mmCIF file of C-alpha atoms and ligand atoms in Angstrom:
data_model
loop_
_atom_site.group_PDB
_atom_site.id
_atom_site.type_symbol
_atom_site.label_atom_id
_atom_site.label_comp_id
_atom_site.label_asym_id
_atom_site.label_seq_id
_atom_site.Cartn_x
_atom_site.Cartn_y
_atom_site.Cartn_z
ATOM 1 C CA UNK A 1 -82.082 -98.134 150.970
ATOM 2 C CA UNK A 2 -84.692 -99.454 153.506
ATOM 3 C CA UNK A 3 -83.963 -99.432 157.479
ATOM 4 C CA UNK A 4 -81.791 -102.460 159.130
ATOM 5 C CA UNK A 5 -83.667 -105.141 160.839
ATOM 6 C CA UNK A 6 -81.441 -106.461 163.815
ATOM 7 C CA UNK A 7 -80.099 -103.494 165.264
ATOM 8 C CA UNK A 8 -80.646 -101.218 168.908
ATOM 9 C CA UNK A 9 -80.109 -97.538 169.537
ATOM 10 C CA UNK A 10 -77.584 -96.332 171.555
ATOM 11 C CA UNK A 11 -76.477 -93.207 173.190
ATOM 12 C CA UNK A 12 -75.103 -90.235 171.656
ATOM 13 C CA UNK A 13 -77.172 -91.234 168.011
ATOM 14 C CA UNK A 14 -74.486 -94.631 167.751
ATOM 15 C CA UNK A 15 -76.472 -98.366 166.735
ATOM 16 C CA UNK A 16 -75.467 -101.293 167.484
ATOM 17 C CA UNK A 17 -76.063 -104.172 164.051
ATOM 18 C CA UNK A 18 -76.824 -107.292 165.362
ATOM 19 C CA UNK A 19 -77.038 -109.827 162.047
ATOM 20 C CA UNK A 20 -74.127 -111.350 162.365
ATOM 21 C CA UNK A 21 -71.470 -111.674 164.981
ATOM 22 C CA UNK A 22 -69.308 -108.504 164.396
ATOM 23 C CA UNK A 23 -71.814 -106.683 166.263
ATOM 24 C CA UNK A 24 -70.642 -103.628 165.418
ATOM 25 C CA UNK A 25 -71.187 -100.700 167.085
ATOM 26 C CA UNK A 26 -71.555 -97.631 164.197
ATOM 27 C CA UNK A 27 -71.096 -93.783 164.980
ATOM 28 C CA UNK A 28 -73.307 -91.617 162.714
ATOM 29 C CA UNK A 29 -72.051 -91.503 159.282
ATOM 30 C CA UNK A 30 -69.966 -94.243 159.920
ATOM 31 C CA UNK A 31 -70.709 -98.053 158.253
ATOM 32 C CA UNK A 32 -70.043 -101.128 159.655
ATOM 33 C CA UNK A 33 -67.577 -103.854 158.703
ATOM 34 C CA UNK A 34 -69.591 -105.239 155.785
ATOM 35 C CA UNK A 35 -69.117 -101.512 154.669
ATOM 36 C CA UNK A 36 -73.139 -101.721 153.049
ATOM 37 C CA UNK A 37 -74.899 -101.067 156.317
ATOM 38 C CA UNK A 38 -74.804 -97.207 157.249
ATOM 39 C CA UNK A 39 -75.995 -95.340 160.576
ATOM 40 C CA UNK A 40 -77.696 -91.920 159.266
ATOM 41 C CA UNK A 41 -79.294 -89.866 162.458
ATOM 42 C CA UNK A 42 -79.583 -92.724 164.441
ATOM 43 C CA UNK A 43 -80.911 -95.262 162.310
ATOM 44 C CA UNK A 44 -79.287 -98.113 160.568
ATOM 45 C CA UNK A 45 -79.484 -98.859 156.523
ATOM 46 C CA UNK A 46 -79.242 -101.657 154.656
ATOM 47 C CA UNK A 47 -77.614 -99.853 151.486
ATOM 48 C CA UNK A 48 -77.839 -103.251 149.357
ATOM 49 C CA UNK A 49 -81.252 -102.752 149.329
ATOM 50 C CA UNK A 50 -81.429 -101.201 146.074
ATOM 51 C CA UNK A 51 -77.572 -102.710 144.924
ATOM 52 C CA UNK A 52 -78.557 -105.470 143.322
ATOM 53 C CA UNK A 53 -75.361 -105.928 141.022
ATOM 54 C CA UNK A 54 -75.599 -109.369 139.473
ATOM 55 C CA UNK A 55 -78.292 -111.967 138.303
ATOM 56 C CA UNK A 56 -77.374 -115.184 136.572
ATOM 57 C CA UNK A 57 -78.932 -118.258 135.875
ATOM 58 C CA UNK A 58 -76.988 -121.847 137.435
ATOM 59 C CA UNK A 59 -77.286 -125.202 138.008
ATOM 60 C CA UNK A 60 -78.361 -125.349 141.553
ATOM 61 C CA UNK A 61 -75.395 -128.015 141.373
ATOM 62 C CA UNK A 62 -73.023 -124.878 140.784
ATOM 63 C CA UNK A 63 -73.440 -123.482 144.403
ATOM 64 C CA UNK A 64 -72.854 -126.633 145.106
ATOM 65 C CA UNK A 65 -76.260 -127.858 146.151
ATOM 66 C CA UNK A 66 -75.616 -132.132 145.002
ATOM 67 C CA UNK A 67 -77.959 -132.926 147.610
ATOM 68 C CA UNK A 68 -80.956 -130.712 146.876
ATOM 69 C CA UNK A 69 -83.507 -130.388 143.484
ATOM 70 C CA UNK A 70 -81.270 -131.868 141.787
ATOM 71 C CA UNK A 71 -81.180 -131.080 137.919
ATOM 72 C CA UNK A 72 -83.215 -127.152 137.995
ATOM 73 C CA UNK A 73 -81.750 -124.304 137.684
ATOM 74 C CA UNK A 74 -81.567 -121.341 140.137
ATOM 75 C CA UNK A 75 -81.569 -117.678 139.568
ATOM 76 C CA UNK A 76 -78.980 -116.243 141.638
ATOM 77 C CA UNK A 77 -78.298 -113.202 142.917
ATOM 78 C CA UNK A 78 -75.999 -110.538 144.920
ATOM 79 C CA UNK A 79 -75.162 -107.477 146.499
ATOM 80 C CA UNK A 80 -72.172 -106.019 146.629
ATOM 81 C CA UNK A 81 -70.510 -106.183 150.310
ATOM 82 C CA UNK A 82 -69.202 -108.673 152.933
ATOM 83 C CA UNK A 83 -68.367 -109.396 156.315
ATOM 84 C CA UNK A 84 -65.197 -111.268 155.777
ATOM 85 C CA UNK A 85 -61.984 -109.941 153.991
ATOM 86 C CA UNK A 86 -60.840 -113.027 152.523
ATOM 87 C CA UNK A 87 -57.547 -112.716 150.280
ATOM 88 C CA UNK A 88 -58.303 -115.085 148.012
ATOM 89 C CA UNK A 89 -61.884 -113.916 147.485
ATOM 90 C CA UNK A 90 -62.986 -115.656 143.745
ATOM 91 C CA UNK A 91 -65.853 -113.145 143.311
ATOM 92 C CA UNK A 92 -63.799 -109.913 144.907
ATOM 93 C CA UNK A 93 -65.238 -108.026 141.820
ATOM 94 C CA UNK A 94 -68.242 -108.727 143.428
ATOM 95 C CA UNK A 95 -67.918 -108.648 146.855
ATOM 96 C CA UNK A 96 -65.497 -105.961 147.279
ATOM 97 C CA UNK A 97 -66.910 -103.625 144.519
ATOM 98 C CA UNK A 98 -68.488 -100.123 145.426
ATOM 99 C CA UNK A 99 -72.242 -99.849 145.745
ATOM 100 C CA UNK A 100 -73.576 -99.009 142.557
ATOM 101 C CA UNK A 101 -75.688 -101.781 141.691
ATOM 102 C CA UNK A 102 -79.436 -101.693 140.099
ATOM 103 C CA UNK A 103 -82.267 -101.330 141.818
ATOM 104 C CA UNK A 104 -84.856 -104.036 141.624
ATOM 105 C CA UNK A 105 -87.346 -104.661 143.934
ATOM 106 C CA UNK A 106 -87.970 -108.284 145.656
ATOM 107 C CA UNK A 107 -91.203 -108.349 143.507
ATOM 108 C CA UNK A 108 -89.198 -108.133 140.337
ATOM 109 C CA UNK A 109 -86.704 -110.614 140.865
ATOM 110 C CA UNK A 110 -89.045 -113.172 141.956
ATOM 111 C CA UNK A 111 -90.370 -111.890 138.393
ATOM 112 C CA UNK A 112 -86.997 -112.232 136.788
ATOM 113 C CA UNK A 113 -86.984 -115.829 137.972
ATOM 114 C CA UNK A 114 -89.891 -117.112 136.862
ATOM 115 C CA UNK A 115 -89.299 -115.775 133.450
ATOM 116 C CA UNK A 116 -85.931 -117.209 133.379
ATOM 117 C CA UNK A 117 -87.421 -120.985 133.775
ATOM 118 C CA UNK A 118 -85.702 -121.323 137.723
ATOM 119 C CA UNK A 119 -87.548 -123.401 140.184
ATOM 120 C CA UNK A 120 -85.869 -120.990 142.729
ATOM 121 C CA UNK A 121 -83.672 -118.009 143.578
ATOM 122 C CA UNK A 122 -80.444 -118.440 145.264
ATOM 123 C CA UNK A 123 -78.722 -115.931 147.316
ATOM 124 C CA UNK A 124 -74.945 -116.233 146.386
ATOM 125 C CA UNK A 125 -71.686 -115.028 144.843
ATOM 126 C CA UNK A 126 -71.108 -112.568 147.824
ATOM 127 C CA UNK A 127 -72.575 -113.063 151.365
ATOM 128 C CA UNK A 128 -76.291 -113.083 151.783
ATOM 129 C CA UNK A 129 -75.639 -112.286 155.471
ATOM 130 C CA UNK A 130 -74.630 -108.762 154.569
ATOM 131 C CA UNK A 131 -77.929 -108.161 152.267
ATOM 132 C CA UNK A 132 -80.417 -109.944 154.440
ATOM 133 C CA UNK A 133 -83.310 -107.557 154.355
ATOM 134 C CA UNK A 134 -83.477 -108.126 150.458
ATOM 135 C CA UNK A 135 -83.552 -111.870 150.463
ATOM 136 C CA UNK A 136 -85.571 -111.766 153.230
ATOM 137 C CA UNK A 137 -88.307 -109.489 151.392
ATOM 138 C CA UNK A 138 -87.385 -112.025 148.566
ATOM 139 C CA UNK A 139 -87.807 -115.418 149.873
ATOM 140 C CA UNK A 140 -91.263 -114.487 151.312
ATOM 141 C CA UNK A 141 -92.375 -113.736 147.841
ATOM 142 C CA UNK A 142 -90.355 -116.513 146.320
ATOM 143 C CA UNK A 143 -91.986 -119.092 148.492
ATOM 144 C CA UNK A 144 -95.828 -117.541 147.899
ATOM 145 C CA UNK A 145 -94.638 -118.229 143.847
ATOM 146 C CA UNK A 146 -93.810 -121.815 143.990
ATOM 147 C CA UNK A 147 -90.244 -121.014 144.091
ATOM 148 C CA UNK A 148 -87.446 -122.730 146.463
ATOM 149 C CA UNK A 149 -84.585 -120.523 148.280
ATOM 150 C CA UNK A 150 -81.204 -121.048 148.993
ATOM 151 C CA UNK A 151 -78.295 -119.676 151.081
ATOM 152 C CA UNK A 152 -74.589 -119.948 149.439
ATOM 153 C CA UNK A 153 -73.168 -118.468 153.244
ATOM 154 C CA UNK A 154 -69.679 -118.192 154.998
ATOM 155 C CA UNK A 155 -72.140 -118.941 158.215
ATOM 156 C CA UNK A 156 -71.147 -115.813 159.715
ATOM 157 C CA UNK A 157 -74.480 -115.088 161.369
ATOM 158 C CA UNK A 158 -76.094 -114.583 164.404
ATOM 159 C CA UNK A 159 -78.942 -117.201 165.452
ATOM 160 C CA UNK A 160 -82.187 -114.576 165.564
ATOM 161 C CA UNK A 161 -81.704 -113.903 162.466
ATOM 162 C CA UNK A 162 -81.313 -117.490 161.302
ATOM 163 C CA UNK A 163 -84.130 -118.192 162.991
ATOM 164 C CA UNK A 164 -85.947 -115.558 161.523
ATOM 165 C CA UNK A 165 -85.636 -116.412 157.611
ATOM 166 C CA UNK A 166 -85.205 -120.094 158.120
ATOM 167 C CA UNK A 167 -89.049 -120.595 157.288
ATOM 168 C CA UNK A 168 -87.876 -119.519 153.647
ATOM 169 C CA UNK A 169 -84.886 -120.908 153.244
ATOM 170 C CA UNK A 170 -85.266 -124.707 151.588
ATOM 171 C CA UNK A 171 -81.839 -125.587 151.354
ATOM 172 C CA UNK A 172 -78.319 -123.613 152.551
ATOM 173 C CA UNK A 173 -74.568 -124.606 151.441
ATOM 174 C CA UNK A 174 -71.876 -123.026 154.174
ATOM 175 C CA UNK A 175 -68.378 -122.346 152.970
ATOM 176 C CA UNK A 176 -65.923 -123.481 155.064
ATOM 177 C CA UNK A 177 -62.214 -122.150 154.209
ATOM 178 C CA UNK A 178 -59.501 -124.166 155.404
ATOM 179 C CA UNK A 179 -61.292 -126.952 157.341
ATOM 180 C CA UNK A 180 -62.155 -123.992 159.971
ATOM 181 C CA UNK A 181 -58.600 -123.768 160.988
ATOM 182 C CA UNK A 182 -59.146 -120.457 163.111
ATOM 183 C CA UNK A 183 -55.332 -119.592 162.285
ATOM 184 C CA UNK A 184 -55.780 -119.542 158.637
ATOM 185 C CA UNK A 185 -59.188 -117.845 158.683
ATOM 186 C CA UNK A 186 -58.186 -115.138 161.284
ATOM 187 C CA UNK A 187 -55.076 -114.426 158.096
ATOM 188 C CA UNK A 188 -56.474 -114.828 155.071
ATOM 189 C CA UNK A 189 -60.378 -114.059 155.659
ATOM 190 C CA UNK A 190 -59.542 -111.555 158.600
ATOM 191 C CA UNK A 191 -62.377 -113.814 160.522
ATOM 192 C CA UNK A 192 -62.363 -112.674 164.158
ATOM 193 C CA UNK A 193 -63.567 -115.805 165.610
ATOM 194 C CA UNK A 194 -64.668 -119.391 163.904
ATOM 195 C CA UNK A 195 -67.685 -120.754 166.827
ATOM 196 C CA UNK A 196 -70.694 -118.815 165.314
ATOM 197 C CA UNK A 197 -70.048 -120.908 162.223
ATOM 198 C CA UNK A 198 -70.981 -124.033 164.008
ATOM 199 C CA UNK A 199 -73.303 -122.371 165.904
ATOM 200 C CA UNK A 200 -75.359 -120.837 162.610
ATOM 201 C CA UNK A 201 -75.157 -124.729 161.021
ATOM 202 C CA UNK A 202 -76.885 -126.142 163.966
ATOM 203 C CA UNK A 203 -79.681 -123.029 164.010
ATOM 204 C CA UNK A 204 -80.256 -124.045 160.233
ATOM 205 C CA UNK A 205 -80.297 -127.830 161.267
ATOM 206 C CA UNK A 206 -82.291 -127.452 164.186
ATOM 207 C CA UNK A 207 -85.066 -125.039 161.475
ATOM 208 C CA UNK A 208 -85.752 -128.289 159.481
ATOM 209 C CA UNK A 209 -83.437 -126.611 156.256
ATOM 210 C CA UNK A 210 -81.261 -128.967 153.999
ATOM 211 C CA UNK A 211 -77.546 -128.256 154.764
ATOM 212 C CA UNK A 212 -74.507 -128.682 153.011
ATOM 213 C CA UNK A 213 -71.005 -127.901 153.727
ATOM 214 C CA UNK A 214 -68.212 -126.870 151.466
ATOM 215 C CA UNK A 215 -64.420 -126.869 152.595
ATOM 216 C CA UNK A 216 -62.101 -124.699 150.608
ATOM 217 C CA UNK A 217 -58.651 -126.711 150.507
ATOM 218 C CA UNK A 218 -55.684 -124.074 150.273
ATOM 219 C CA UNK A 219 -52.491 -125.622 149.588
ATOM 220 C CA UNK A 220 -49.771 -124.315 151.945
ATOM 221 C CA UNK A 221 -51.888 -122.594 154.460
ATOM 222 C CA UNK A 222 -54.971 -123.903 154.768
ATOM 223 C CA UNK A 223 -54.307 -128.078 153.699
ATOM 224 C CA UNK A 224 -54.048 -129.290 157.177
ATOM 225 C CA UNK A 225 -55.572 -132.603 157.319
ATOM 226 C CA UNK A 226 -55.846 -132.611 161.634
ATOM 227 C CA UNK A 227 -57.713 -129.763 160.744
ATOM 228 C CA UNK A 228 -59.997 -131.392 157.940
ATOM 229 C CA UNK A 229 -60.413 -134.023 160.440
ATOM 230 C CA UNK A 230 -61.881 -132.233 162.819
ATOM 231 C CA UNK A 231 -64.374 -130.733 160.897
ATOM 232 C CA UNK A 232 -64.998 -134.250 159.809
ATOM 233 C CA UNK A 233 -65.372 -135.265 163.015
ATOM 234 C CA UNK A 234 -67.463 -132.005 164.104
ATOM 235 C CA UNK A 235 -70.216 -133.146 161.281
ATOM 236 C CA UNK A 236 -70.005 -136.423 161.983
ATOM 237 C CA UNK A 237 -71.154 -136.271 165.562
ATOM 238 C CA UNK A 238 -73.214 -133.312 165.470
ATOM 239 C CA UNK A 239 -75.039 -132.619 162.031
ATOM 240 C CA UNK A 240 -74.497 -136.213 160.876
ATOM 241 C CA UNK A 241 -73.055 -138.502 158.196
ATOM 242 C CA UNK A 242 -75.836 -137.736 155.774
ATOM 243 C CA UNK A 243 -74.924 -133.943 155.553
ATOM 244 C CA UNK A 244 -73.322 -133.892 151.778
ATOM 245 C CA UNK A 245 -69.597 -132.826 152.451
ATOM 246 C CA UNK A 246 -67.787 -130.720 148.855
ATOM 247 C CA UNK A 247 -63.931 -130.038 149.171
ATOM 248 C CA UNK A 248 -62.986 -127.797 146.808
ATOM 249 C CA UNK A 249 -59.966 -126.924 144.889
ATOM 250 C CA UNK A 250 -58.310 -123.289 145.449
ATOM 251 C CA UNK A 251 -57.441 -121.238 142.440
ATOM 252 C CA UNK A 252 -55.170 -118.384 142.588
ATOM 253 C CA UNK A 253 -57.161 -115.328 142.522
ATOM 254 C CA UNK A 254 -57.384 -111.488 144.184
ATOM 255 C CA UNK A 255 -54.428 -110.983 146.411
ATOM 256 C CA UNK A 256 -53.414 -114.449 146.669
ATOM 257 C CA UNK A 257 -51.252 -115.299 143.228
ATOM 258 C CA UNK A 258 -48.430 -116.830 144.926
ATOM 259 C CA UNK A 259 -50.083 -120.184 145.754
ATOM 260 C CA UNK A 260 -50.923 -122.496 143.179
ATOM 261 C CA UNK A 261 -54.107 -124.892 142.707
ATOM 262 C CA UNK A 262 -55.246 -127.161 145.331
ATOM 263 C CA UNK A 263 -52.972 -131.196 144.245
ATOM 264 C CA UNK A 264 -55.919 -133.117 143.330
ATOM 265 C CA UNK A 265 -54.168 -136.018 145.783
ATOM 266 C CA UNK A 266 -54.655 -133.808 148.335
ATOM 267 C CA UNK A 267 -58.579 -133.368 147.756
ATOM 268 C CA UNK A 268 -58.769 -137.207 147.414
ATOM 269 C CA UNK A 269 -57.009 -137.781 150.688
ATOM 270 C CA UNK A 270 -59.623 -135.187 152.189
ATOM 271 C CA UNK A 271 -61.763 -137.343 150.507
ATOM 272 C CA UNK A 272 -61.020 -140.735 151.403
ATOM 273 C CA UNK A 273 -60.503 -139.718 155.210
ATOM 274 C CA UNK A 274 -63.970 -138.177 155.431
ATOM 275 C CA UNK A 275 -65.385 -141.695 153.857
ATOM 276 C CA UNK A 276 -63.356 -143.797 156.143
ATOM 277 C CA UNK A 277 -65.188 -142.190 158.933
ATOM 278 C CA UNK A 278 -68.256 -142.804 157.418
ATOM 279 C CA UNK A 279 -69.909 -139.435 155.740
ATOM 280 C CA UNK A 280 -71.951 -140.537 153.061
ATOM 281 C CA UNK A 281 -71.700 -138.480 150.737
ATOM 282 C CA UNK A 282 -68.901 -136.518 149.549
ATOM 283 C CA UNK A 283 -67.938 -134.600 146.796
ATOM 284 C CA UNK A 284 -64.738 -132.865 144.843
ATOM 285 C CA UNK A 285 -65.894 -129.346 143.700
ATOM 286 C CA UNK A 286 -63.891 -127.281 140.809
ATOM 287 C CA UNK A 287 -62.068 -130.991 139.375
ATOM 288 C CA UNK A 288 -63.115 -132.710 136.059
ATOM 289 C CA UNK A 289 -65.006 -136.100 136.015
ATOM 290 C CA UNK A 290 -67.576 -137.895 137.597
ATOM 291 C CA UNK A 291 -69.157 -137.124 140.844
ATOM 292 C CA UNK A 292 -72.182 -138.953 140.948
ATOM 293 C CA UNK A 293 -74.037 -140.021 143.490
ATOM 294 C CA UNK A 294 -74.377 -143.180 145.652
ATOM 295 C CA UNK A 295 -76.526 -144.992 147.773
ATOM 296 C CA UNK A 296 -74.684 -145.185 151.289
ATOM 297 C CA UNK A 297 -76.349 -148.411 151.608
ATOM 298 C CA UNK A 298 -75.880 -150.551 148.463
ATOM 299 C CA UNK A 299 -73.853 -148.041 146.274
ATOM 300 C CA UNK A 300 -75.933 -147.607 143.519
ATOM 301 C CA UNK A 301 -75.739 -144.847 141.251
ATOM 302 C CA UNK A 302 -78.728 -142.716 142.496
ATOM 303 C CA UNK A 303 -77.760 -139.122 140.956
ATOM 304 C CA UNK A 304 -75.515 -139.058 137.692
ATOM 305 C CA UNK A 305 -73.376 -136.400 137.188
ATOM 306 C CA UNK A 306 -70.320 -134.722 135.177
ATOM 307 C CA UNK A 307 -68.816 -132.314 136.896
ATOM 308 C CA UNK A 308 -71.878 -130.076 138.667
ATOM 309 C CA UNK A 309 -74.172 -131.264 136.260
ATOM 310 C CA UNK A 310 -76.921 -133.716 136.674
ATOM 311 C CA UNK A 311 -77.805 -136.109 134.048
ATOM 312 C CA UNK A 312 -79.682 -138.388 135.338
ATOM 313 C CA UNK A 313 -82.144 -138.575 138.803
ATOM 314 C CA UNK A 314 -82.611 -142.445 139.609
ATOM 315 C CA UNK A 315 -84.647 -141.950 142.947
ATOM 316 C CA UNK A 316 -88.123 -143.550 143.658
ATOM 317 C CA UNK A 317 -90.456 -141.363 145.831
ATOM 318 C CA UNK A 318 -86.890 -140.307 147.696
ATOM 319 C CA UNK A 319 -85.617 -143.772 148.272
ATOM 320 C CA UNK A 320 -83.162 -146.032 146.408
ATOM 321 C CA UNK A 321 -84.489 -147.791 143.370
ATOM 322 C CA UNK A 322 -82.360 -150.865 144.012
ATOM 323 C CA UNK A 323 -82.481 -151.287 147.953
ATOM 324 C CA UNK A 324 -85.430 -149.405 149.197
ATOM 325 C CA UNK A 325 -83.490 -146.924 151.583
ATOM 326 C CA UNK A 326 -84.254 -143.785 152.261
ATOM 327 C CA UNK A 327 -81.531 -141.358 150.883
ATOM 328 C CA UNK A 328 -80.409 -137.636 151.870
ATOM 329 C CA UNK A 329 -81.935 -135.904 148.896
ATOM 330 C CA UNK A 330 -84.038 -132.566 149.499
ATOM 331 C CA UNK A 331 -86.007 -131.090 147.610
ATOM 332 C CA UNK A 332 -87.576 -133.296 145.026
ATOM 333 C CA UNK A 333 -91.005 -131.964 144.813
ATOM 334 C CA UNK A 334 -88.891 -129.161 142.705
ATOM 335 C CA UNK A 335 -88.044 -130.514 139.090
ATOM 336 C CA UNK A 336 -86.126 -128.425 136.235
ATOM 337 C CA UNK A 337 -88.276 -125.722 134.562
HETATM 338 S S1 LIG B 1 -73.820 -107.153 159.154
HETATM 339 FE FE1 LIG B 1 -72.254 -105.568 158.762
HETATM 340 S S2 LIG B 1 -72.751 -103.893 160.157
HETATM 341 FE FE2 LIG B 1 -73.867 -105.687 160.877
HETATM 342 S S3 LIG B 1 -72.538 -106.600 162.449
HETATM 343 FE FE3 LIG B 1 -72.082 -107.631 160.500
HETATM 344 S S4 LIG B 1 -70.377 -106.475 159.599
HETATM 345 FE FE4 LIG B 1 -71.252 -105.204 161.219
#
């Protein structure tokens, strides 16, 4: 347990969390929507602290990161906890679990990495957001090893604290669900409101870290393509056409049974539409076969890969082999351990 950063006193011993934009306002005793962030006598508690409740080692292609140190491996892990409620949740083990997790200081999972043969730690499975004061003690130590960072985030987040651990964060992937469509998130993720998303992307933008954007495709409810369009057309002109773009396929899972996997036609009309209006690079996540990638300027292969695995990096000093541009890869001074 260690005490909240983000957070203000109030009268009559009540706080007031400020991380991300539920604000909530917490009587004593109570917690707050992410249910791992308690007000005892007047002070608030990150109780992920000391909840650590998975570690794994991935591909840093897995989160997905295509875009970023390509080819290492990251050691990931999580808290339980979140600050959405999504119904479909793939990890709800995880996320919506009690606390109850092991205890292991930031020191000893930058530890745990480095053993493990990572070139960095990622922050994922459940929503870093909710244990920031961990991968914030973390990162710091990360970085001072020789070790990258990364974010896998819903984006639900307030800027000061973006701004705050954006010095060690290298590279970030933010889950959209549903293209963004605020009707679909307010149901199934029990989102109260979709702007700080956009506003959190442009914080990390705006901090210099590599961003990547995901877009859960839900058949039924949350397979609008006006929707995916706009958030095509909200990267497009803000971000830009060199932020790597995944849409991924929905499995059944938690309370959601009833709706089956994401039509891989659909994903490839997602697809197409976002290439028609130019993004450069963009990816199918959870579907079999290739999804290598290209140079937007002469299309040649630059990253091989099967599935989220890289095979092959064909990059010189960042720039295409064949036709000298520069390319949207981060992250290259890290190579697999
Ligand atoms: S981090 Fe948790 S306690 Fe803080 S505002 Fe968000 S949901 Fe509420």
């Amino acid at each position: 347990m260690k005490e909240a950063m983000f957070y203000e006193k109030l009268d009559e011993g009540k706080v007031k969390c400020n991380l991300c934009p539920w604000n909530c306002v917490i009587d004593e005793g109570d917690r707050g929507v992410c249910g791992v962030r308690e007000n005892r006598d007047g002070i608030l508690y990150s109780l992920s602290y000391d909840n650590v409740s998975s570690t794994n080692l991935d591909p840093i292609e897995k989160k997905p990161l295509f875009n970023f140190a390509p080819g290492t491996r990251t050691y990931s892990i999580c808290t339980p906890g979140c600050n959405w409620k999504c119904k479909y949740c793939q990890n709800w083990q995880l996320s919506q679990g009690d606390l109850g997790g092991r205890s292991i200081s930031p020191e000893k999972i930058v530890e745990g990495a480095k053993s493990s043969g990572a070139s960095g730690i990622s922050y994922t499975y459940t929503e870093p957001t909710i244990f920031y004061e961990l991968a914030y003690d973390t990162a710091k130590i990360a970085h001072e090893n020789g070790l990258y960072n990364t974010f896998v985030t819903n984006g639900f987040i307030n800027p000061e604290p973006v701004r705050e651990i954006a010095p060690y964060l290298d590279g970030v992937t933010v889950d959209f669900k549903g293209s963004g469509n605020e009707d679909f998130l307010k149901e199934f993720a029990g989102v109260p409101t979709v702007e700080p998303i956009y506003t959190s992307i442009k914080e990390y933008f705006e901090a210099g870290v590599h961003v990547e954007i995901t877009d859960l495709i839900v058949p039924r409810v949350g397979d609008s393509m006006e929707s995916t369009e706009d958030l095509i057309d909200w990267i497009s002109e803000g971000p830009g056409v060199d932020t790597p773009l995944h849409f991924l396929r929905f499995y059944p899972a938690y309370r959601v049974k009833d709706i089956p996997p994401t039509p891989v036609e659909t994903l490839m009309e997602a697809k197409e539409l976002a290439e028609s209006k130019g993004m450069n690079y963009v990816y199918l996540g959870n579907v079999p076969g290739e999804n290598s990638t290209r140079c937007p300027n002469c299309g040649h292969e630059i990253i091989t890969r099967r599935m989220s695995r890289t095979v092959a990096v064909n990059l010189d000093d960042g720039r295409c082999p064949n036709c000298g541009d520069p390319v949207n890869v981060a992250g290259l001074n890290w190579t697999s351990g």
